[in-house]
Amino acid sequence: MILSLLKIVAFLALCGCTIPNDTNSFESIDYSSYWGYYHSIKILNNGKTYFYYGYDHPTRKLYFSLTLDQTQLDSINNLLKTLYTIKIDSTYFLMRDSGRDFGLIIKSKNRRLATLYSGPYSGVTGLSPLFKFVDYIIGLSHKIESSADSSFVFESKQKLFLLHPPTPDLN
């Protein structure tokens, strides 16, 4: 009887060691904001990340993608641990002179967090983990945008201008 009980306890202990704790991991993170242009970021749990910048002009849209490394994914998971401890699953519309407007959806196996925020970006009690998380993922998108090599010269584009001069910019 005691031997059987020890076997059950040992089995449960071994099972507990092999089952990963997914409460702080994510399946996807979806963030969008509007500050004179649309800025969207989608991060999948395998590190594949998509960025979109859409300006008010319909032809000015930029798309980027990259794969985050494990250090970046670990940083996201660590920030999520803090983010899961506060109540963000709601809509915030606060009076302000200037601030941020954004939406954030975090999906994991066991939960889905969604928030809409319009308000000041500082002085909001209890939401600093949310702002820290948003700053981190925005920082990732700025890194990819600033690392894009714009020194390429496309000779074919210059030749194409001989056939069709660019339309004048009316702005």
CSV table of N, CA and C in Angstrom, one decimal:
chain,number,residue,atom,x,y,z
A,1,MET,N,0.8,-1.2,0.0
A,1,MET,CA,0.0,0.0,0.0
A,1,MET,C,0.9,1.3,0.0
A,2,ILE,N,1.9,1.3,0.9
A,2,ILE,CA,2.8,2.5,1.0
A,2,ILE,C,3.6,2.5,-0.3
A,3,LEU,N,4.0,1.4,-0.8
A,3,LEU,CA,4.8,1.4,-2.1
A,3,LEU,C,4.0,1.9,-3.2
A,4,SER,N,2.7,1.6,-3.3
A,4,SER,CA,1.8,2.1,-4.4
A,4,SER,C,1.6,3.6,-4.2
A,5,LEU,N,1.5,4.0,-3.0
A,5,LEU,CA,1.3,5.5,-2.8
A,5,LEU,C,2.6,6.2,-3.2
A,6,LEU,N,3.7,5.7,-2.9
A,6,LEU,CA,5.0,6.3,-3.3
A,6,LEU,C,5.1,6.3,-4.8
A,7,LYS,N,4.7,5.3,-5.5
A,7,LYS,CA,4.8,5.3,-6.9
A,7,LYS,C,3.9,6.3,-7.5
A,8,ILE,N,2.7,6.5,-6.9
A,8,ILE,CA,1.8,7.6,-7.4
A,8,ILE,C,2.3,8.9,-7.2
A,9,VAL,N,2.9,9.2,-6.0
A,9,VAL,CA,3.5,10.5,-5.7
A,9,VAL,C,4.7,10.7,-6.6
A,10,ALA,N,5.5,9.7,-6.9
A,10,ALA,CA,6.7,9.9,-7.8
A,10,ALA,C,6.2,10.2,-9.2
A,11,PHE,N,5.2,9.5,-9.6
A,11,PHE,CA,4.6,9.7,-11.0
A,11,PHE,C,4.1,11.1,-11.1
A,12,LEU,N,3.3,11.6,-10.1
A,12,LEU,CA,2.8,13.0,-10.2
A,12,LEU,C,3.9,14.0,-10.1
A,13,ALA,N,5.0,13.7,-9.4
A,13,ALA,CA,6.1,14.7,-9.3
A,13,ALA,C,6.8,14.7,-10.6
A,14,LEU,N,7.0,13.6,-11.3
A,14,LEU,CA,7.7,13.6,-12.6
A,14,LEU,C,6.8,14.2,-13.6
A,15,CYS,N,5.5,14.0,-13.6
A,15,CYS,CA,4.6,14.7,-14.5
A,15,CYS,C,4.6,16.2,-14.3
A,16,GLY,N,4.7,16.6,-13.1
A,16,GLY,CA,4.7,18.0,-12.8
A,16,GLY,C,6.0,18.7,-13.3
A,17,CYS,N,7.1,17.9,-13.4
A,17,CYS,CA,8.3,18.5,-13.9
A,17,CYS,C,8.4,18.6,-15.4
A,18,THR,N,7.6,17.8,-16.1
A,18,THR,CA,7.7,17.7,-17.5
A,18,THR,C,6.6,18.6,-18.2
A,19,ILE,N,5.6,19.0,-17.5
A,19,ILE,CA,4.5,19.8,-18.0
A,19,ILE,C,4.9,21.3,-18.0
A,20,PRO,N,5.1,21.9,-19.1
A,20,PRO,CA,5.5,23.3,-19.1
A,20,PRO,C,4.4,24.2,-18.5
A,21,ASN,N,4.8,25.3,-17.9
A,21,ASN,CA,3.9,26.3,-17.3
A,21,ASN,C,3.6,27.3,-18.4
A,22,ASP,N,2.4,27.3,-19.0
A,22,ASP,CA,2.1,28.2,-20.1
A,22,ASP,C,1.4,29.4,-19.7
A,23,THR,N,1.2,29.6,-18.4
A,23,THR,CA,0.3,30.8,-18.0
A,23,THR,C,0.9,32.1,-18.4
A,24,ASN,N,2.2,32.2,-18.6
A,24,ASN,CA,2.8,33.5,-19.0
A,24,ASN,C,3.3,33.5,-20.4
A,25,SER,N,3.1,32.5,-21.2
A,25,SER,CA,3.5,32.5,-22.6
A,25,SER,C,2.3,33.0,-23.4
A,26,PHE,N,2.5,33.1,-24.7
A,26,PHE,CA,1.4,33.7,-25.5
A,26,PHE,C,1.4,32.9,-26.9
A,27,GLU,N,0.3,32.9,-27.5
A,27,GLU,CA,0.1,32.4,-28.8
A,27,GLU,C,0.3,33.5,-29.9
A,28,SER,N,-0.3,34.7,-29.5
A,28,SER,CA,-0.1,35.9,-30.4
A,28,SER,C,-0.3,37.1,-29.6
A,29,ILE,N,0.3,38.2,-30.1
A,29,ILE,CA,0.1,39.5,-29.6
A,29,ILE,C,-0.2,40.4,-30.7
A,30,ASP,N,-1.3,41.2,-30.6
A,30,ASP,CA,-1.7,42.0,-31.7
A,30,ASP,C,-1.9,43.4,-31.1
A,31,TYR,N,-1.1,44.4,-31.7
A,31,TYR,CA,-1.1,45.8,-31.2
A,31,TYR,C,-1.4,46.7,-32.4
A,32,SER,N,-2.2,47.7,-32.2
A,32,SER,CA,-2.4,48.7,-33.2
A,32,SER,C,-2.6,50.1,-32.5
A,33,SER,N,-2.1,51.1,-33.2
A,33,SER,CA,-2.3,52.5,-32.6
A,33,SER,C,-2.5,53.4,-33.8
A,34,TYR,N,-3.0,54.6,-33.4
A,34,TYR,CA,-3.1,55.7,-34.4
A,34,TYR,C,-2.7,57.0,-33.8
A,35,TRP,N,-1.6,57.6,-34.4
A,35,TRP,CA,-1.1,58.9,-34.0
A,35,TRP,C,-0.8,59.6,-35.2
A,36,GLY,N,-1.7,59.9,-36.1
A,36,GLY,CA,-1.5,60.5,-37.4
A,36,GLY,C,-1.2,59.5,-38.4
A,37,TYR,N,-0.9,58.3,-38.1
A,37,TYR,CA,-0.7,57.1,-39.0
A,37,TYR,C,-1.0,55.9,-38.2
A,38,TYR,N,-1.3,54.8,-38.9
A,38,TYR,CA,-1.6,53.5,-38.3
A,38,TYR,C,-0.3,52.8,-38.1
A,39,HIS,N,-0.2,52.1,-37.0
A,39,HIS,CA,1.0,51.4,-36.6
A,39,HIS,C,0.5,50.1,-36.0
A,40,SER,N,0.8,49.0,-36.7
A,40,SER,CA,0.3,47.7,-36.2
A,40,SER,C,1.5,46.7,-36.1
A,41,ILE,N,1.4,45.9,-35.0
A,41,ILE,CA,2.4,44.8,-34.8
A,41,ILE,C,1.7,43.5,-34.4
A,42,LYS,N,2.1,42.5,-35.1
A,42,LYS,CA,1.6,41.1,-34.7
A,42,LYS,C,2.8,40.2,-34.5
A,43,ILE,N,2.8,39.7,-33.3
A,43,ILE,CA,3.9,38.8,-32.8
A,43,ILE,C,3.3,37.4,-32.6
A,44,LEU,N,3.9,36.4,-33.2
A,44,LEU,CA,3.4,35.0,-33.0
A,44,LEU,C,4.4,34.3,-32.0
A,45,ASN,N,4.0,33.3,-31.4
A,45,ASN,CA,4.8,32.6,-30.4
A,45,ASN,C,6.1,32.0,-30.9
A,46,ASN,N,6.1,31.8,-32.2
A,46,ASN,CA,7.4,31.2,-32.8
A,46,ASN,C,8.4,32.3,-33.2
A,47,GLY,N,8.0,33.6,-32.8
A,47,GLY,CA,8.9,34.7,-33.1
A,47,GLY,C,8.7,35.5,-34.3
A,48,LYS,N,7.9,34.9,-35.2
A,48,LYS,CA,7.6,35.6,-36.5
A,48,LYS,C,6.8,36.9,-36.1
A,49,THR,N,7.2,38.0,-36.7
A,49,THR,CA,6.7,39.3,-36.3
A,49,THR,C,6.4,40.1,-37.6
A,50,TYR,N,5.3,40.7,-37.6
A,50,TYR,CA,4.8,41.5,-38.7
A,50,TYR,C,4.6,43.0,-38.3
A,51,PHE,N,5.0,43.9,-39.1
A,51,PHE,CA,4.9,45.3,-38.8
A,51,PHE,C,4.2,46.0,-39.9
A,52,TYR,N,3.3,47.0,-39.6
A,52,TYR,CA,2.6,47.7,-40.6
A,52,TYR,C,2.6,49.2,-40.2
A,53,TYR,N,2.9,50.1,-41.2
A,53,TYR,CA,2.8,51.5,-41.0
A,53,TYR,C,1.9,52.0,-42.1
A,54,GLY,N,0.8,52.6,-41.8
A,54,GLY,CA,-0.2,53.1,-42.8
A,54,GLY,C,-0.4,54.5,-42.6
A,55,TYR,N,0.0,55.4,-43.5
A,55,TYR,CA,-0.2,56.8,-43.3
A,55,TYR,C,-1.5,57.2,-43.9
A,56,ASP,N,-2.0,58.4,-43.7
A,56,ASP,CA,-3.3,58.8,-44.2
A,56,ASP,C,-3.4,58.7,-45.7
A,57,HIS,N,-2.3,58.9,-46.4
A,57,HIS,CA,-2.3,58.8,-47.8
A,57,HIS,C,-2.3,57.3,-48.2
A,58,PRO,N,-3.2,56.8,-49.1
A,58,PRO,CA,-3.3,55.4,-49.4
A,58,PRO,C,-2.1,54.7,-50.0
A,59,THR,N,-1.2,55.5,-50.6
A,59,THR,CA,-0.1,54.8,-51.2
A,59,THR,C,1.1,54.8,-50.3
A,60,ARG,N,1.0,55.3,-49.1
A,60,ARG,CA,2.1,55.3,-48.2
A,60,ARG,C,1.9,54.3,-47.1
A,61,LYS,N,2.2,53.0,-47.5
A,61,LYS,CA,2.1,51.9,-46.6
A,61,LYS,C,3.4,51.2,-46.5
A,62,LEU,N,3.8,50.8,-45.4
A,62,LEU,CA,5.1,50.1,-45.2
A,62,LEU,C,4.8,48.8,-44.5
A,63,TYR,N,5.3,47.7,-45.0
A,63,TYR,CA,5.2,46.4,-44.3
A,63,TYR,C,6.6,45.8,-44.1
A,64,PHE,N,6.8,45.3,-42.9
A,64,PHE,CA,8.1,44.7,-42.5
A,64,PHE,C,7.8,43.4,-41.8
A,65,SER,N,8.7,42.4,-41.9
A,65,SER,CA,8.6,41.2,-41.1
A,65,SER,C,10.0,40.8,-40.7
A,66,LEU,N,10.0,40.1,-39.5
A,66,LEU,CA,11.3,39.5,-39.0
A,66,LEU,C,10.9,38.4,-38.1
A,67,THR,N,11.9,37.7,-37.7
A,67,THR,CA,11.8,36.7,-36.6
A,67,THR,C,12.6,37.1,-35.4
A,68,LEU,N,11.9,37.2,-34.3
A,68,LEU,CA,12.5,37.6,-33.0
A,68,LEU,C,13.4,36.5,-32.5
A,69,ASP,N,14.5,36.8,-31.9
A,69,ASP,CA,15.4,35.8,-31.3
A,69,ASP,C,14.8,35.4,-29.9
A,70,GLN,N,15.4,34.4,-29.3
A,70,GLN,CA,14.9,33.8,-28.1
A,70,GLN,C,15.0,34.9,-26.9
A,71,THR,N,16.1,35.7,-27.0
A,71,THR,CA,16.2,36.7,-25.9
A,71,THR,C,15.1,37.7,-26.0
A,72,GLN,N,14.7,38.1,-27.2
A,72,GLN,CA,13.5,39.0,-27.3
A,72,GLN,C,12.2,38.4,-26.9
A,73,LEU,N,12.0,37.1,-27.2
A,73,LEU,CA,10.8,36.4,-26.8
A,73,LEU,C,10.8,36.2,-25.3
A,74,ASP,N,12.0,36.0,-24.7
A,74,ASP,CA,12.1,35.9,-23.2
A,74,ASP,C,11.7,37.2,-22.6
A,75,SER,N,12.2,38.3,-23.1
A,75,SER,CA,11.8,39.6,-22.6
A,75,SER,C,10.3,39.9,-22.7
A,76,ILE,N,9.7,39.5,-23.8
A,76,ILE,CA,8.3,39.6,-23.9
A,76,ILE,C,7.5,38.8,-22.9
A,77,ASN,N,8.0,37.5,-22.7
A,77,ASN,CA,7.3,36.7,-21.7
A,77,ASN,C,7.5,37.2,-20.3
A,78,ASN,N,8.7,37.8,-20.0
A,78,ASN,CA,8.9,38.4,-18.6
A,78,ASN,C,8.0,39.6,-18.4
A,79,LEU,N,7.8,40.5,-19.5
A,79,LEU,CA,6.9,41.6,-19.4
A,79,LEU,C,5.5,41.1,-19.2
A,80,LEU,N,5.1,40.0,-19.9
A,80,LEU,CA,3.8,39.5,-19.8
A,80,LEU,C,3.4,39.0,-18.4
A,81,LYS,N,4.4,38.5,-17.7
A,81,LYS,CA,4.2,38.1,-16.3
A,81,LYS,C,3.7,39.2,-15.5
A,82,THR,N,4.3,40.4,-15.6
A,82,THR,CA,3.8,41.6,-14.9
A,82,THR,C,2.5,42.1,-15.4
A,83,LEU,N,2.3,42.0,-16.7
A,83,LEU,CA,1.1,42.5,-17.3
A,83,LEU,C,-0.1,41.7,-16.9
A,84,TYR,N,0.1,40.4,-16.7
A,84,TYR,CA,-1.0,39.5,-16.3
A,84,TYR,C,-1.5,39.8,-14.9
A,85,THR,N,-0.6,40.4,-14.1
A,85,THR,CA,-1.0,40.7,-12.7
A,85,THR,C,-1.9,41.9,-12.5
A,86,ILE,N,-2.0,42.7,-13.5
A,86,ILE,CA,-2.9,43.9,-13.4
A,86,ILE,C,-4.1,43.7,-14.3
A,87,LYS,N,-5.2,44.4,-14.0
A,87,LYS,CA,-6.4,44.3,-14.7
A,87,LYS,C,-6.3,45.3,-15.9
A,88,ILE,N,-6.1,44.7,-17.1
A,88,ILE,CA,-6.1,45.5,-18.3
A,88,ILE,C,-7.2,45.1,-19.3
A,89,ASP,N,-8.0,44.1,-19.0
A,89,ASP,CA,-9.0,43.6,-19.9
A,89,ASP,C,-10.2,44.5,-19.9
A,90,SER,N,-10.1,45.7,-20.4
A,90,SER,CA,-11.2,46.6,-20.4
A,90,SER,C,-10.8,47.8,-21.4
A,91,THR,N,-11.7,48.8,-21.4
A,91,THR,CA,-11.5,50.0,-22.2
A,91,THR,C,-11.3,51.2,-21.3
A,92,TYR,N,-10.2,51.9,-21.7
A,92,TYR,CA,-9.9,53.1,-20.9
A,92,TYR,C,-10.0,54.3,-21.9
A,93,PHE,N,-10.9,55.3,-21.5
A,93,PHE,CA,-11.0,56.5,-22.2
A,93,PHE,C,-10.9,57.6,-21.2
A,94,LEU,N,-9.7,58.2,-21.1
A,94,LEU,CA,-9.4,59.2,-20.1
A,94,LEU,C,-9.2,60.6,-20.7
A,95,MET,N,-9.6,61.6,-20.0
A,95,MET,CA,-9.4,63.0,-20.5
A,95,MET,C,-7.9,63.3,-20.6
A,96,ARG,N,-7.6,64.1,-21.6
A,96,ARG,CA,-6.2,64.4,-21.9
A,96,ARG,C,-6.0,65.5,-22.8
A,97,ASP,N,-4.8,66.1,-22.8
A,97,ASP,CA,-4.4,67.1,-23.8
A,97,ASP,C,-3.7,66.4,-24.9
A,98,SER,N,-2.9,65.5,-24.6
A,98,SER,CA,-2.2,64.6,-25.6
A,98,SER,C,-2.0,63.3,-24.9
A,99,GLY,N,-1.7,62.3,-25.8
A,99,GLY,CA,-1.5,60.9,-25.2
A,99,GLY,C,-1.5,59.9,-26.3
A,100,ARG,N,-2.0,58.8,-26.0
A,100,ARG,CA,-1.9,57.6,-26.9
A,100,ARG,C,-3.3,57.0,-27.1
A,101,ASP,N,-3.5,56.5,-28.3
A,101,ASP,CA,-4.7,55.7,-28.6
A,101,ASP,C,-4.2,54.3,-29.1
A,102,PHE,N,-4.5,53.3,-28.5
A,102,PHE,CA,-4.1,52.0,-29.0
A,102,PHE,C,-5.0,50.9,-28.5
A,103,GLY,N,-4.9,49.7,-29.2
A,103,GLY,CA,-5.6,48.5,-28.9
A,103,GLY,C,-4.6,47.4,-28.7
A,104,LEU,N,-4.8,46.5,-27.8
A,104,LEU,CA,-3.8,45.4,-27.6
A,104,LEU,C,-4.6,44.1,-27.3
A,105,ILE,N,-4.3,43.1,-28.0
A,105,ILE,CA,-4.9,41.8,-27.8
A,105,ILE,C,-3.8,40.8,-27.6
A,106,ILE,N,-3.9,40.0,-26.5
A,106,ILE,CA,-2.9,39.0,-26.2
A,106,ILE,C,-3.6,37.7,-26.0
A,107,LYS,N,-3.3,36.7,-26.9
A,107,LYS,CA,-3.9,35.4,-26.8
A,107,LYS,C,-2.9,34.4,-26.3
A,108,SER,N,-3.4,33.6,-25.4
A,108,SER,CA,-2.6,32.4,-24.9
A,108,SER,C,-3.5,31.2,-24.9
A,109,LYS,N,-3.0,30.1,-24.5
A,109,LYS,CA,-3.8,28.9,-24.5
A,109,LYS,C,-5.0,29.0,-23.5
A,110,ASN,N,-4.7,29.7,-22.4
A,110,ASN,CA,-5.7,29.7,-21.3
A,110,ASN,C,-6.4,31.0,-21.1
A,111,ARG,N,-6.1,32.0,-21.9
A,111,ARG,CA,-6.7,33.3,-21.7
A,111,ARG,C,-6.6,34.2,-22.9
A,112,ARG,N,-7.4,35.2,-22.9
A,112,ARG,CA,-7.3,36.3,-23.9
A,112,ARG,C,-7.5,37.6,-23.2
A,113,LEU,N,-6.5,38.5,-23.4
A,113,LEU,CA,-6.6,39.8,-22.8
A,113,LEU,C,-6.8,40.8,-24.0
A,114,ALA,N,-7.7,41.7,-23.8
A,114,ALA,CA,-7.9,42.7,-24.8
A,114,ALA,C,-8.2,44.1,-24.1
A,115,THR,N,-7.5,45.1,-24.6
A,115,THR,CA,-7.7,46.4,-24.0
A,115,THR,C,-7.7,47.5,-25.1
A,116,LEU,N,-8.5,48.5,-24.9
A,116,LEU,CA,-8.5,49.7,-25.8
A,116,LEU,C,-8.1,50.8,-24.8
A,117,TYR,N,-7.2,51.7,-25.3
A,117,TYR,CA,-6.7,52.7,-24.4
A,117,TYR,C,-6.7,54.1,-25.2
A,118,SER,N,-7.2,55.1,-24.6
A,118,SER,CA,-7.1,56.4,-25.1
A,118,SER,C,-7.0,57.3,-23.9
A,119,GLY,N,-5.8,57.9,-23.8
A,119,GLY,CA,-5.5,58.7,-22.6
A,119,GLY,C,-4.1,59.2,-22.5
A,120,PRO,N,-3.8,59.8,-21.4
A,120,PRO,CA,-2.4,60.3,-21.2
A,120,PRO,C,-1.5,59.1,-21.0
A,121,TYR,N,-0.2,59.4,-21.3
A,121,TYR,CA,0.7,58.3,-21.3
A,121,TYR,C,1.5,58.3,-20.0
A,122,SER,N,1.3,59.2,-19.1
A,122,SER,CA,2.0,59.1,-17.8
A,122,SER,C,1.0,59.5,-16.7
A,123,GLY,N,1.3,59.1,-15.5
A,123,GLY,CA,0.5,59.5,-14.4
A,123,GLY,C,-0.8,58.7,-14.2
A,124,VAL,N,-0.9,57.6,-14.9
A,124,VAL,CA,-2.1,56.7,-14.8
A,124,VAL,C,-1.7,55.6,-13.8
A,125,THR,N,-2.3,55.7,-12.6
A,125,THR,CA,-1.9,54.7,-11.5
A,125,THR,C,-2.3,53.3,-12.0
A,126,GLY,N,-1.3,52.4,-11.8
A,126,GLY,CA,-1.5,51.0,-12.0
A,126,GLY,C,-1.3,50.5,-13.4
A,127,LEU,N,-1.1,51.4,-14.4
A,127,LEU,CA,-1.0,50.9,-15.8
A,127,LEU,C,0.4,51.0,-16.3
A,128,SER,N,1.4,51.3,-15.5
A,128,SER,CA,2.8,51.4,-15.9
A,128,SER,C,3.3,50.1,-16.6
A,129,PRO,N,2.9,48.9,-16.1
A,129,PRO,CA,3.3,47.6,-16.8
A,129,PRO,C,2.8,47.6,-18.2
A,130,LEU,N,1.5,48.1,-18.4
A,130,LEU,CA,1.0,48.1,-19.8
A,130,LEU,C,1.8,49.0,-20.7
A,131,PHE,N,2.1,50.2,-20.2
A,131,PHE,CA,2.9,51.1,-21.0
A,131,PHE,C,4.3,50.6,-21.3
A,132,LYS,N,4.9,49.9,-20.3
A,132,LYS,CA,6.2,49.4,-20.5
A,132,LYS,C,6.2,48.3,-21.5
A,133,PHE,N,5.2,47.5,-21.5
A,133,PHE,CA,5.0,46.4,-22.5
A,133,PHE,C,4.9,47.0,-23.9
A,134,VAL,N,4.0,48.0,-24.0
A,134,VAL,CA,3.8,48.7,-25.3
A,134,VAL,C,5.1,49.3,-25.8
A,135,ASP,N,5.8,50.0,-24.9
A,135,ASP,CA,7.0,50.6,-25.3
A,135,ASP,C,8.0,49.6,-25.9
A,136,TYR,N,8.1,48.4,-25.2
A,136,TYR,CA,9.0,47.4,-25.7
A,136,TYR,C,8.7,46.9,-27.1
A,137,ILE,N,7.4,46.6,-27.4
A,137,ILE,CA,7.1,46.1,-28.7
A,137,ILE,C,7.2,47.2,-29.8
A,138,ILE,N,6.9,48.4,-29.4
A,138,ILE,CA,7.1,49.5,-30.3
A,138,ILE,C,8.6,49.7,-30.6
A,139,GLY,N,9.4,49.5,-29.6
A,139,GLY,CA,10.9,49.6,-29.8
A,139,GLY,C,11.4,48.5,-30.8
A,140,LEU,N,10.8,47.3,-30.7
A,140,LEU,CA,11.2,46.3,-31.7
A,140,LEU,C,10.9,46.8,-33.1
A,141,SER,N,9.7,47.4,-33.3
A,141,SER,CA,9.4,47.9,-34.7
A,141,SER,C,10.3,49.0,-35.1
A,142,HIS,N,10.7,49.9,-34.2
A,142,HIS,CA,11.6,51.0,-34.6
A,142,HIS,C,13.0,50.4,-34.9
A,143,LYS,N,13.4,49.3,-34.3
A,143,LYS,CA,14.7,48.7,-34.6
A,143,LYS,C,14.7,48.2,-36.1
A,144,ILE,N,13.6,47.5,-36.4
A,144,ILE,CA,13.6,47.0,-37.8
A,144,ILE,C,13.4,48.1,-38.8
A,145,GLU,N,12.7,49.1,-38.5
A,145,GLU,CA,12.5,50.3,-39.4
A,145,GLU,C,13.8,51.0,-39.6
A,146,SER,N,14.5,51.2,-38.5
A,146,SER,CA,15.8,52.0,-38.6
A,146,SER,C,16.9,51.1,-39.2
A,147,SER,N,16.8,49.8,-39.2
A,147,SER,CA,17.8,49.0,-39.7
A,147,SER,C,17.6,48.7,-41.2
A,148,ALA,N,16.5,49.1,-41.8
A,148,ALA,CA,16.2,49.0,-43.2
A,148,ALA,C,17.2,49.8,-44.0
A,149,ASP,N,17.9,49.2,-44.9
A,149,ASP,CA,18.9,49.8,-45.7
A,149,ASP,C,18.3,50.6,-46.8
A,150,SER,N,18.4,51.9,-46.7
A,150,SER,CA,17.8,52.8,-47.7
A,150,SER,C,18.9,53.4,-48.6
A,151,SER,N,20.1,52.8,-48.6
A,151,SER,CA,21.1,53.3,-49.5
A,151,SER,C,21.1,52.7,-50.8
A,152,PHE,N,20.2,51.8,-51.1
A,152,PHE,CA,20.1,51.1,-52.4
A,152,PHE,C,19.7,52.1,-53.5
A,153,VAL,N,20.3,52.1,-54.6
A,153,VAL,CA,20.0,52.9,-55.7
A,153,VAL,C,19.4,51.9,-56.8
A,154,PHE,N,18.1,52.1,-57.1
A,154,PHE,CA,17.5,51.3,-58.1
A,154,PHE,C,17.5,52.0,-59.5
A,155,GLU,N,18.5,51.5,-60.3
A,155,GLU,CA,18.7,52.1,-61.6
A,155,GLU,C,17.4,52.0,-62.5
A,156,SER,N,16.7,50.9,-62.3
A,156,SER,CA,15.5,50.7,-63.2
A,156,SER,C,14.5,51.7,-62.8
A,157,LYS,N,14.4,52.1,-61.6
A,157,LYS,CA,13.4,53.1,-61.2
A,157,LYS,C,13.7,54.4,-61.8
A,158,GLN,N,15.0,54.8,-61.9
A,158,GLN,CA,15.4,56.0,-62.5
A,158,GLN,C,15.1,56.0,-64.0
A,159,LYS,N,15.3,54.9,-64.6
A,159,LYS,CA,14.9,54.7,-66.0
A,159,LYS,C,13.4,54.8,-66.3
A,160,LEU,N,12.7,54.3,-65.3
A,160,LEU,CA,11.2,54.3,-65.5
A,160,LEU,C,10.7,55.7,-65.4
A,161,PHE,N,11.4,56.6,-64.7
A,161,PHE,CA,11.0,58.0,-64.6
A,161,PHE,C,11.0,58.7,-66.0
A,162,LEU,N,11.9,58.1,-66.9
A,162,LEU,CA,12.0,58.7,-68.2
A,162,LEU,C,10.7,58.5,-69.0
A,163,LEU,N,10.0,57.3,-68.7
A,163,LEU,CA,8.8,57.0,-69.4
A,163,LEU,C,7.6,57.7,-68.7
A,164,HIS,N,7.6,57.6,-67.4
A,164,HIS,CA,6.5,58.1,-66.6
A,164,HIS,C,7.0,59.0,-65.5
A,165,PRO,N,7.1,60.3,-65.6
A,165,PRO,CA,7.5,61.1,-64.5
A,165,PRO,C,6.6,60.9,-63.3
A,166,PRO,N,7.2,61.0,-62.1
A,166,PRO,CA,6.4,60.9,-60.9
A,166,PRO,C,5.3,62.0,-60.9
A,167,THR,N,4.2,61.6,-60.3
A,167,THR,CA,3.1,62.6,-60.2
A,167,THR,C,3.5,63.6,-59.1
A,168,PRO,N,3.0,64.8,-59.3
A,168,PRO,CA,3.4,65.9,-58.4
A,168,PRO,C,2.7,65.6,-57.0
A,169,ASP,N,3.5,65.9,-56.0
A,169,ASP,CA,3.0,65.7,-54.6
A,169,ASP,C,2.1,66.9,-54.3
A,170,LEU,N,0.8,66.7,-54.1
A,170,LEU,CA,-0.1,67.8,-53.8
A,170,LEU,C,-0.1,68.2,-52.4
A,171,ASN,N,0.6,67.5,-51.5
A,171,ASN,CA,0.6,67.9,-50.1
A,171,ASN,C,1.5,69.0,-49.8
